[in-house]
Coordinates of C-alpha atoms in Angstrom, one line a residue:
V84 CA 9.6 19.2 -7.9
V85 CA 7.6 17.4 -6.3
A86 CA 7.9 15.0 -4.8
A87 CA 6.1 12.1 -4.2
E88 CA 7.5 10.4 -7.2
M89 CA 10.9 9.1 -6.3
V90 CA 10.6 5.8 -4.5
P91 CA 12.4 2.5 -4.8
P92 CA 10.5 -0.7 -3.8
S93 CA 9.3 0.0 -0.2
A94 CA 10.8 -3.0 1.7
H95 CA 14.3 -2.5 0.3
W96 CA 13.9 1.3 0.6
L97 CA 13.0 1.3 4.3
A98 CA 15.3 -1.5 5.4
T99 CA 18.3 0.1 3.7
A100 CA 17.5 3.6 5.1
F101 CA 17.4 2.4 8.7
S102 CA 20.4 0.1 8.5
D103 CA 22.5 2.8 6.8
V104 CA 21.4 5.9 8.7
Q105 CA 25.1 6.7 9.0
L106 CA 25.0 7.5 5.2
L107 CA 23.1 10.7 5.9
P108 CA 25.5 13.4 4.7
F109 CA 26.8 16.4 6.7
W110 CA 25.8 20.0 6.1
N111 CA 28.6 22.0 4.5
A112 CA 27.8 25.6 5.5
D113 CA 30.9 26.9 3.8
Q114 CA 29.4 26.1 0.4
E115 CA 26.3 28.1 1.0
S116 CA 25.3 31.7 0.7
A117 CA 23.7 33.3 3.8
D118 CA 20.3 33.6 2.0
H119 CA 20.4 29.9 0.9
S120 CA 21.3 28.7 4.4
K121 CA 18.5 30.8 5.9
A122 CA 15.9 29.3 3.6
I123 CA 17.1 25.7 3.9
L124 CA 17.4 25.8 7.7
E125 CA 14.6 28.1 8.7
F126 CA 11.8 28.3 6.2
R127 CA 8.6 27.1 7.9
V128 CA 10.6 25.5 10.7
N129 CA 9.5 27.8 13.6
R130 CA 6.1 28.9 14.7
C131 CA 5.4 32.6 13.9
P132 CA 5.2 34.5 17.2
E133 CA 3.3 37.4 15.6
F134 CA 0.7 35.1 14.1
Q135 CA 0.0 33.6 17.6
K136 CA -1.0 37.1 18.5
C137 CA -3.2 37.2 15.3
A138 CA -1.0 40.0 13.9
C139 CA 1.5 38.8 11.4
A140 CA 2.0 41.6 8.9
K141 CA 3.8 39.4 6.4
R142 CA 1.0 36.8 6.0
G143 CA 0.2 36.3 2.3
G144 CA 3.2 38.4 1.2
K145 CA 5.7 37.3 -1.4
G146 CA 9.5 37.6 -1.6
K147 CA 12.3 37.3 0.9
D148 CA 11.5 40.5 2.8
A149 CA 7.7 40.5 2.4
Q150 CA 6.9 36.8 3.2
C151 CA 6.9 35.3 6.7
F152 CA 9.5 32.5 6.9
D153 CA 7.7 30.9 9.9
Y154 CA 4.7 28.7 9.9
H155 CA 1.3 29.9 10.9
F156 CA -0.5 26.5 11.0
E157 CA 0.7 23.1 12.1
S158 CA 0.0 21.8 8.6
Q159 CA 2.6 24.2 7.3
R160 CA 5.3 23.1 9.7
R161 CA 8.6 21.8 8.2
R162 CA 11.3 19.9 10.1
C163 CA 14.7 21.4 9.9
P164 CA 16.7 19.1 7.7
V165 CA 20.0 19.5 9.7
D166 CA 20.9 18.5 13.3
M167 CA 22.4 21.8 14.3
T168 CA 24.5 20.1 17.0
T169 CA 26.2 17.4 14.9
G170 CA 25.8 19.0 11.4
Q171 CA 24.4 15.7 10.0
L172 CA 21.2 15.8 7.9
L173 CA 18.2 14.4 9.7
Y174 CA 16.2 13.1 6.7
W175 CA 16.6 12.4 3.0
D176 CA 15.2 14.5 0.1
S177 CA 13.0 11.5 -1.0
A178 CA 9.3 11.4 -0.1
C179 CA 8.2 9.3 2.8
Q180 CA 6.0 6.4 1.6
A181 CA 4.0 6.3 4.9
W182 CA 3.3 10.1 5.0
S183 CA -0.3 11.1 4.5
S184 CA -0.7 14.7 3.5
G185 CA -4.4 14.6 4.1
M186 CA -4.0 13.4 7.7
G187 CA -0.6 15.0 8.3
F188 CA 0.6 11.8 9.8
C189 CA 3.6 9.4 9.6
P190 CA 4.0 6.5 12.0
N191 CA 7.6 7.5 12.6
G192 CA 6.8 11.1 13.4
D193 CA 9.7 13.6 13.4
A194 CA 12.2 10.7 13.6
C195 CA 11.3 9.6 10.0
L196 CA 14.3 9.6 7.7
F197 CA 12.3 10.8 4.7
A198 CA 10.7 14.0 3.7
H199 CA 7.1 14.8 4.7
G200 CA 5.3 16.8 2.1
F201 CA 6.2 19.2 -0.7
E202 CA 8.2 21.8 1.3
E203 CA 10.4 19.2 3.1
V204 CA 11.4 18.0 -0.4
S205 CA 11.7 21.4 -2.1
Y206 CA 13.7 23.1 0.6
H207 CA 15.9 20.2 1.3
P208 CA 19.7 20.8 0.8
A209 CA 19.6 18.3 -2.1
K210 CA 16.8 20.0 -3.9
Y211 CA 16.7 23.7 -3.0
K212 CA 17.4 26.0 -6.0
T213 CA 18.8 23.1 -8.1
R214 CA 16.4 23.9 -11.0
P215 CA 15.3 27.3 -12.5
C216 CA 12.0 28.8 -11.6
N217 CA 9.3 28.7 -14.4
G218 CA 7.4 31.6 -12.9
R219 CA 4.2 29.6 -12.0
D220 CA 3.1 30.0 -8.4
C221 CA 6.4 31.7 -7.5
R222 CA 6.7 32.8 -3.9
G223 CA 9.0 35.6 -5.0
E224 CA 12.7 35.8 -5.3
G225 CA 14.5 34.9 -2.1
A226 CA 11.6 32.8 -0.8
C227 CA 11.1 30.7 -4.0
C228 CA 12.7 27.2 -3.8
F229 CA 13.7 27.5 -7.5
A230 CA 16.6 29.5 -8.8
H231 CA 16.1 32.9 -10.2
G232 CA 19.1 33.1 -12.5
D233 CA 22.3 31.1 -12.9
A234 CA 24.0 32.7 -9.9
E235 CA 21.4 31.0 -7.6
L236 CA 21.7 27.5 -9.1
R237 CA 23.1 24.9 -6.7
R238 CA 24.0 22.4 -9.3
W239 CA 26.4 20.5 -7.0
A240 CA 23.8 19.9 -4.3
P241 CA 22.2 16.7 -5.5
E242 CA 25.6 15.0 -5.6
S243 CA 26.4 16.1 -2.0
Y244 CA 23.0 15.4 -0.4
A245 CA 20.6 13.4 -2.5
Y246 CA 19.4 10.0 -1.5
L247 CA 19.9 8.5 -4.9
S248 CA 23.4 9.8 -5.3
I249 CA 24.5 8.5 -1.9
V250 CA 22.4 5.5 -1.1
G251 CA 21.8 4.6 -4.8
P252 CA 25.0 2.7 -5.1
V253 CA 24.2 0.7 -2.0
L254 CA 20.9 -0.2 -3.5
G255 CA 22.6 -1.2 -6.7
L256 CA 21.0 1.5 -8.8
P257 CA 23.1 1.7 -12.0
C258 CA 25.0 4.8 -13.1
T259 CA 23.9 5.3 -16.7
G260 CA 26.3 8.2 -17.5
G261 CA 27.2 11.6 -16.2
C262 CA 29.8 10.3 -13.6
V263 CA 32.2 13.0 -12.9
P264 CA 35.3 11.9 -10.9
G265 CA 36.2 13.9 -7.9
M266 CA 32.8 15.6 -7.6
G267 CA 31.2 13.2 -5.1
G268 CA 30.6 13.6 -1.4
S269 CA 31.4 17.2 -0.8
G270 CA 28.6 17.4 1.7
R271 CA 29.7 14.3 3.7
R272 CA 32.3 14.2 6.4
G273 CA 35.6 13.2 5.0
G274 CA 34.7 14.0 1.4
G275 CA 35.4 11.4 -1.3
G276 CA 32.6 9.5 -3.0
S277 CA 32.1 7.8 -6.3
G278 CA 31.2 11.0 -8.2
C279 CA 27.9 9.9 -9.6
H280 CA 26.4 13.0 -11.1
S281 CA 22.8 14.0 -10.3
S282 CA 21.7 13.0 -13.8
V283 CA 21.5 9.4 -12.3
A284 CA 18.8 10.6 -9.9
T285 CA 17.0 12.4 -12.7
Q286 CA 16.8 9.3 -14.7
Q287 CA 15.4 7.4 -11.8
L288 CA 12.6 9.9 -11.4
K289 CA 10.8 9.2 -14.6
H290 CA 7.7 7.8 -13.1
R291 CA 5.3 10.1 -15.0
L292 CA 5.0 11.4 -18.5
C293 CA 6.0 14.9 -19.4
A294 CA 3.1 17.4 -19.5
S295 CA 3.9 18.0 -23.1
F296 CA 3.5 14.3 -24.1
P297 CA 2.9 13.2 -26.8
H298 CA 4.1 16.6 -28.3
V299 CA 7.4 16.3 -26.6
S300 CA 9.1 18.6 -29.2
Q301 CA 7.4 21.4 -27.3
C302 CA 9.1 20.6 -24.0
R303 CA 11.4 23.4 -23.1
R304 CA 13.7 21.2 -21.1
G305 CA 14.3 18.7 -23.9
A306 CA 16.7 15.9 -23.0
A307 CA 17.2 17.4 -19.5
C308 CA 13.5 16.9 -18.6
A309 CA 12.9 14.9 -15.4
F310 CA 9.8 13.4 -16.9
A311 CA 9.3 10.7 -19.5
H312 CA 9.0 11.6 -23.1
T313 CA 8.1 8.1 -24.3
R314 CA 6.1 5.3 -22.7
E315 CA 9.2 3.2 -22.7
E316 CA 10.9 5.8 -20.4
V317 CA 8.2 5.4 -17.7
T318 CA 9.7 3.3 -14.9
T319 CA 6.3 2.4 -13.2
P320 CA 3.8 -0.1 -14.6
L321 CA 1.4 1.1 -17.3
L322 CA -1.9 -0.1 -18.6
E323 CA -2.2 -1.1 -22.2
R324 CA -2.6 1.9 -24.5
A325 CA -5.9 0.5 -25.8
E326 CA -7.2 0.5 -22.2
E327 CA -6.1 4.1 -21.7
D328 CA -7.9 5.1 -24.9
H329 CA -11.1 3.3 -23.8
A330 CA -11.1 1.0 -26.8
P331 CA -14.3 -1.0 -26.6
A332 CA -12.5 -4.4 -27.1
S333 CA -10.3 -3.6 -24.1
L334 CA -13.0 -2.6 -21.7
T335 CA -13.7 -6.2 -20.6
E336 CA -15.1 -7.5 -17.3
E337 CA -11.6 -8.8 -16.6
F338 CA -10.1 -5.3 -17.0
F339 CA -12.6 -3.6 -14.7
T340 CA -12.3 -6.3 -12.0
A341 CA -8.5 -6.8 -12.1
R342 CA -6.8 -3.6 -13.4
F343 CA -9.2 -0.6 -13.4
K344 CA -7.9 2.2 -11.0
T345 CA -5.2 -0.1 -9.6
L346 CA -2.3 1.9 -10.8
W347 CA -1.4 5.5 -10.0
C348 CA -1.8 7.9 -13.0
P349 CA 1.4 8.6 -14.9
I350 CA -0.2 11.2 -17.2
G351 CA 1.4 14.6 -16.6
A352 CA -1.0 16.7 -18.7
Q353 CA -4.4 18.0 -17.4
H354 CA -7.1 15.5 -18.1
D355 CA -10.4 14.2 -16.8
W356 CA -9.7 12.2 -13.7
Q357 CA -13.2 10.7 -13.5
S358 CA -12.9 9.1 -16.9
C359 CA -9.3 8.2 -16.6
V360 CA -8.6 4.5 -16.0
Y361 CA -5.8 5.3 -13.5
A362 CA -6.1 6.2 -9.8
H363 CA -5.5 9.8 -8.7
T364 CA -6.6 9.9 -5.0
Y365 CA -7.0 7.4 -2.3
Q366 CA -10.8 7.8 -2.8
D367 CA -10.7 6.1 -6.2
A368 CA -7.7 3.9 -5.9
R369 CA -8.3 0.2 -5.8
R370 CA -6.1 -2.5 -4.3
K371 CA -5.5 -5.4 -6.8
P372 CA -8.0 -8.2 -6.1
S373 CA -5.2 -10.7 -6.7
I374 CA -3.9 -9.9 -3.1
G375 CA -6.8 -12.0 -1.9
Y376 CA -9.6 -9.8 -0.4
G377 CA -13.2 -10.7 -0.9
P378 CA -16.4 -8.8 -1.9
Q379 CA -17.7 -8.1 1.6
P380 CA -17.1 -4.5 3.0
C381 CA -14.4 -4.3 5.7
P382 CA -16.2 -3.4 9.0
Y383 CA -13.2 -1.2 10.0
W384 CA -13.0 0.8 6.9
S385 CA -14.1 4.4 7.3
K386 CA -15.1 6.5 4.3
K387 CA -14.4 9.6 6.4
D388 CA -10.7 8.9 6.3
T389 CA -10.4 9.1 2.5
R390 CA -9.2 12.1 0.6
A391 CA -11.5 15.0 -0.6
A392 CA -13.8 14.5 -3.5
Y393 CA -12.9 15.7 -7.0
S394 CA -13.0 19.4 -7.5

């Protein structure tokens, strides 16, 4: 799920979002079960009154009844995605480009129209229980943001609430198949809509390679996988394969000065970050020298503000 990987070009993205805030859909409570509504609207939204007294009995528990739905620390806080007065959603399911998880900061604060962090994406009406749980790091049935069985799947939700399903046509993102007439806009006031199925959004998300790559025949999701199964499917820039493989002829002075660690890593499988030619944290990411900065250290740059060291 995660999130951090579904972003159109930033200038177009932010300009469109703020000029078309009216496109934010409306919450349709009639389509939701009581358990789903509770999780989407309340999970990590309110401060736990028991924890403030240092006595939350559910801290560390798992499952709907055993896990505390409230947040214990400010870093866990999640904004409610719905304005309970108007019924309109307050932010999109797509990750905010300005949000810093390390600093817990966005210049737009709670007024931001995009999701801040993993839980605001995963428990958003467009994402919650739209995919089956794989059992890893599961919070327990009822609290898990993934579906435990077909009965829990909210397959219709991306079409009703997702940024790429609603604003995508405004941005001119193409529909490459999966358009189902009459399915669109069930979460928006007045209904209607073009009926572009959520597979459009899935296609746009292929910014990273599948964890099974290059042995993609082992991927359990097959053609439905949200990650790329070939280099050609990756929609973000890539380095040359020889550069990724550390071919001696490719490790030139020009490569290290102009391209090394200037692109975010698209590799989905576990690998050695320190020897990887891509960037993984803001501590090792480099801005491209072509933007015009010089060799002298910036007097305002603080190393203390970078992310944690490799672990």
